[in-house]
XYZ file of C-alpha atoms in Angstrom:
295
model
C 30.510 24.429 -7.779
C 30.661 22.706 -4.153
C 29.989 26.140 -2.503
C 26.928 26.829 -4.611
C 25.524 23.204 -3.702
C 26.346 23.665 0.095
C 24.635 26.905 0.243
C 21.763 25.698 -1.661
C 21.105 22.695 0.705
C 21.885 24.755 3.883
C 18.958 26.921 2.771
C 16.605 24.260 2.104
C 17.418 22.596 5.480
C 16.900 25.955 7.350
C 13.532 26.147 5.487
C 12.572 22.577 6.490
C 13.533 23.201 10.120
C 11.116 26.125 10.309
C 8.318 23.856 9.169
C 8.521 25.224 5.531
C 5.652 27.503 6.806
C 4.109 29.652 3.948
C 2.961 33.219 4.601
C -0.719 34.302 3.627
C 0.980 36.245 0.723
C 2.673 33.135 -0.620
C -0.297 30.939 -0.311
C -2.482 33.455 -2.086
C 0.222 33.770 -4.718
C 0.160 30.189 -5.109
C -3.478 30.043 -5.713
C -4.118 27.847 -2.620
C -6.365 28.453 0.272
C -4.630 28.055 3.652
C -6.866 25.003 4.532
C -5.792 23.443 1.351
C -1.901 23.955 2.302
C -2.374 22.475 5.554
C -4.391 19.342 4.193
C -1.345 18.676 1.848
C 1.069 19.014 4.551
C -0.548 16.749 6.800
C 0.456 18.561 10.022
C 4.247 17.641 9.171
C 3.910 14.170 10.599
C 7.044 12.534 12.258
C 9.404 14.461 10.066
C 8.254 17.692 11.558
C 8.085 16.257 14.987
C 11.792 15.213 14.744
C 12.862 18.435 13.494
C 11.151 20.166 16.289
C 12.696 17.990 18.836
C 16.017 18.342 17.645
C 17.384 14.792 17.324
C 16.402 11.620 15.655
C 15.795 8.350 17.865
C 17.196 5.273 16.113
C 16.348 1.856 17.475
C 19.387 -0.646 16.870
C 21.462 -3.202 18.329
C 24.739 -3.346 20.112
C 26.195 -7.091 19.867
C 26.364 -7.899 16.131
C 29.490 -6.623 14.458
C 30.209 -5.153 11.843
C 26.444 -3.877 12.116
C 26.171 -2.580 15.660
C 28.536 -3.261 18.462
C 30.693 -1.407 21.073
C 34.387 -0.618 20.360
C 37.115 -0.960 22.867
C 36.020 2.349 24.606
C 32.277 1.432 25.080
C 31.105 3.400 21.977
C 28.505 2.224 19.814
C 29.714 1.747 16.214
C 29.019 -0.291 12.914
C 27.443 0.211 9.654
C 23.873 0.593 11.297
C 25.256 3.174 13.416
C 26.778 4.926 10.465
C 23.425 5.056 8.649
C 21.807 6.585 11.825
C 24.459 9.306 11.697
C 23.966 9.844 7.914
C 20.191 10.342 8.661
C 20.928 12.595 11.440
C 23.225 14.679 9.220
C 20.450 14.860 6.540
C 18.216 16.290 9.059
C 20.269 18.616 11.030
C 23.565 19.035 9.121
C 24.814 17.529 12.420
C 25.595 13.701 12.584
C 25.610 13.684 16.308
C 22.065 14.675 16.659
C 20.837 11.037 16.948
C 19.805 9.106 20.162
C 20.495 5.557 19.767
C 18.023 2.969 21.489
C 19.434 -0.414 22.133
C 16.730 -2.961 21.518
C 16.728 -6.854 20.864
C 16.068 -7.942 17.407
C 12.246 -9.087 18.452
C 11.772 -5.234 19.663
C 12.493 -3.760 16.294
C 8.678 -3.792 15.099
C 7.042 -3.427 18.573
C 9.218 -0.198 19.318
C 8.277 1.318 15.936
C 4.534 0.737 16.620
C 4.493 1.910 19.835
C 6.476 5.154 18.882
C 9.552 4.375 21.128
C 11.812 4.861 18.345
C 11.616 7.112 14.976
C 13.123 4.454 12.808
C 14.738 1.124 13.241
C 18.276 0.576 11.734
C 19.156 -2.780 12.711
C 20.249 -5.172 10.147
C 16.722 -5.758 9.210
C 16.039 -8.192 6.244
C 13.028 -7.241 4.200
C 10.407 -9.985 4.266
C 6.868 -10.162 2.857
C 5.506 -10.653 6.636
C 7.315 -7.902 8.107
C 6.143 -5.551 5.163
C 2.609 -6.045 6.449
C 3.615 -4.253 9.611
C 5.982 -1.748 8.994
C 7.191 0.377 6.106
C 10.685 -0.305 4.658
C 13.114 2.105 3.351
C 15.146 1.690 0.177
C 17.795 -1.045 0.860
C 21.255 0.085 2.060
C 22.894 -3.397 1.773
C 22.632 -6.580 -0.107
C 23.244 -9.544 2.307
C 23.610 -13.260 1.918
C 23.904 -16.298 4.171
C 26.818 -18.604 4.839
C 28.278 -21.074 7.396
C 30.595 -19.614 10.306
C 33.091 -22.546 11.094
C 35.673 -23.037 13.726
C 39.323 -22.696 12.346
C 39.975 -26.490 13.145
C 36.684 -27.529 11.531
C 37.117 -30.570 9.140
C 34.650 -28.703 6.797
C 35.920 -25.827 4.412
C 33.209 -25.592 1.663
C 29.340 -26.357 1.379
C 30.142 -29.243 -0.700
C 31.812 -30.770 2.554
C 28.959 -30.655 4.618
C 26.354 -32.018 2.298
C 25.140 -35.335 3.520
C 26.851 -35.178 6.769
C 23.697 -34.348 8.845
C 25.534 -31.578 10.551
C 24.109 -29.577 13.396
C 23.855 -25.920 12.609
C 22.974 -23.022 14.958
C 20.705 -20.114 13.615
C 19.033 -17.089 15.016
C 15.263 -17.953 15.694
C 12.842 -17.002 13.418
C 9.860 -17.903 11.146
C 12.030 -18.685 8.144
C 15.207 -20.372 10.173
C 14.446 -23.953 9.094
C 13.888 -23.275 5.420
C 16.746 -20.880 5.367
C 19.320 -23.207 6.763
C 17.972 -26.198 4.578
C 18.270 -23.983 1.474
C 22.170 -24.193 2.034
C 22.500 -27.510 4.072
C 19.371 -29.664 3.053
C 20.158 -32.340 5.599
C 21.079 -30.264 8.486
C 19.715 -30.481 12.107
C 18.742 -26.992 12.802
C 19.052 -25.506 16.342
C 17.428 -22.248 17.150
C 18.640 -19.567 19.303
C 17.388 -16.397 20.499
C 20.531 -14.243 19.590
C 23.368 -14.249 17.190
C 25.755 -14.277 19.971
C 24.166 -17.627 21.442
C 24.447 -19.132 17.876
C 28.306 -18.443 18.153
C 28.431 -19.756 21.795
C 26.592 -23.089 20.368
C 29.431 -23.404 17.691
C 32.176 -22.543 20.102
C 30.959 -25.001 22.823
C 30.879 -27.784 20.098
C 26.892 -27.822 20.461
C 26.719 -27.057 16.896
C 29.240 -27.887 13.907
C 28.425 -24.697 12.317
C 26.537 -21.368 12.711
C 24.509 -19.832 9.974
C 25.623 -16.369 9.594
C 25.282 -13.326 7.692
C 28.091 -13.324 5.027
C 29.070 -9.611 6.330
C 29.311 -10.924 9.805
C 31.310 -14.161 8.997
C 33.803 -12.169 7.085
C 34.003 -9.588 9.861
C 34.561 -12.213 12.563
C 37.033 -14.088 10.517
C 39.073 -10.991 9.609
C 39.232 -9.965 13.450
C 39.894 -13.591 14.562
C 41.804 -15.371 11.812
C 43.080 -18.094 14.167
C 39.595 -18.637 15.545
C 37.129 -18.708 12.615
C 36.873 -19.510 8.988
C 33.908 -19.457 6.478
C 33.172 -20.850 3.010
C 33.044 -18.303 0.153
C 29.922 -19.726 -1.095
C 26.539 -18.282 0.080
C 22.886 -18.248 -0.392
C 19.693 -16.601 0.495
C 20.565 -13.129 -0.827
C 18.135 -10.607 0.475
C 18.118 -6.854 1.206
C 18.739 -5.038 4.541
C 16.480 -1.712 5.096
C 15.533 0.523 7.727
C 11.832 0.566 8.713
C 9.401 3.025 10.022
C 5.830 2.755 11.416
C 3.284 2.692 8.683
C 1.061 5.593 7.357
C 3.605 8.278 7.081
C 4.746 8.856 3.634
C 6.475 12.272 4.045
C 8.726 10.596 6.801
C 9.336 7.550 4.467
C 10.113 9.768 1.514
C 12.655 11.980 3.449
C 14.606 8.933 4.817
C 14.634 7.349 1.361
C 15.947 10.614 0.023
C 18.737 10.841 2.526
C 19.783 7.290 2.014
C 19.686 7.703 -1.717
C 22.010 10.879 -1.603
C 24.436 8.900 0.559
C 24.592 5.945 -1.759
C 24.787 7.794 -4.972
C 24.667 11.529 -4.385
C 26.258 14.418 -2.733
C 26.734 12.847 0.667
C 28.340 9.711 -0.842
C 31.502 10.185 0.985
C 29.670 9.329 4.071
C 28.564 6.107 2.786
C 31.735 5.225 1.149
C 33.842 5.754 4.222
C 31.624 3.615 6.411
C 31.484 0.905 3.791
C 35.164 0.780 3.519
C 35.663 0.655 7.266
C 33.312 -2.069 7.988
C 33.338 -4.072 4.773
C 36.807 -3.497 3.471
C 35.341 -2.651 -0.032
C 35.902 0.388 -1.971
C 32.570 1.419 -3.420
C 32.318 3.772 -6.236
C 30.346 6.818 -7.063
C 27.907 6.150 -9.903
C 28.962 7.771 -13.121
C 27.225 10.791 -14.732
C 24.568 9.716 -17.136
C 21.688 7.107 -16.894
C 20.807 6.774 -13.077
C 22.402 3.273 -12.308
C 19.575 2.467 -9.850
C 17.175 2.105 -12.727
C 19.428 -0.050 -14.968
């Protein structure tokens, strides 16, 4: 069974890599005029451009574990990096054929629209405002918000901070005030231009807590148990997706197919191993039968 599937996938990828060109005989047999086939193909779009180039260019960050950061050897690692490699593997049967472009959070959309990157995979929250500017892929993670606290903080739970008027540091964005007040209604909100600076505000005593992604708070506390802690309560659950420039349905469909296959299908091991490494959670391959994603 695995050999048959592997052979089938390789044949399809070779066909796609050649542009899936149809011969005149094949076009005639299909009852289509060559012009009609070209119109349906749309010139190949970004998918064909990426295949012809031989690598995929992924915009991402480098300072926010467990999503994207440098390890002790200076190598870029993290869950977002793994998703980029999963995409490269789907394109070329080679997870190394990816170029990562380091970008600030506020460059994620501009770099897409200017064509500097093919896709942004950078713990990007799906919001209605962003959806007007880019096309989002299917989600690859469900995130939530919590507080990152210093180990010696007098607070341990969300209930502990209610009514205290604490100062919280948060990454600057349109929803920052509202998001912070959903969890700590009376907090004084301090906005900073990077996640690293929100943590610096916490460590320097400028803030009593940092608003953190639940995944990041868990990672930092696991790596530094004598320095940080976090309450198990969370709020503001939302989706992380990759983003592409609007108007290329073929590219969007392809990326969605690769991500879906990694999370639920034949490439599940790639996603499962990354999820275990960065979130310490064993995810299970969906069972045969009714597709769980439509449940």
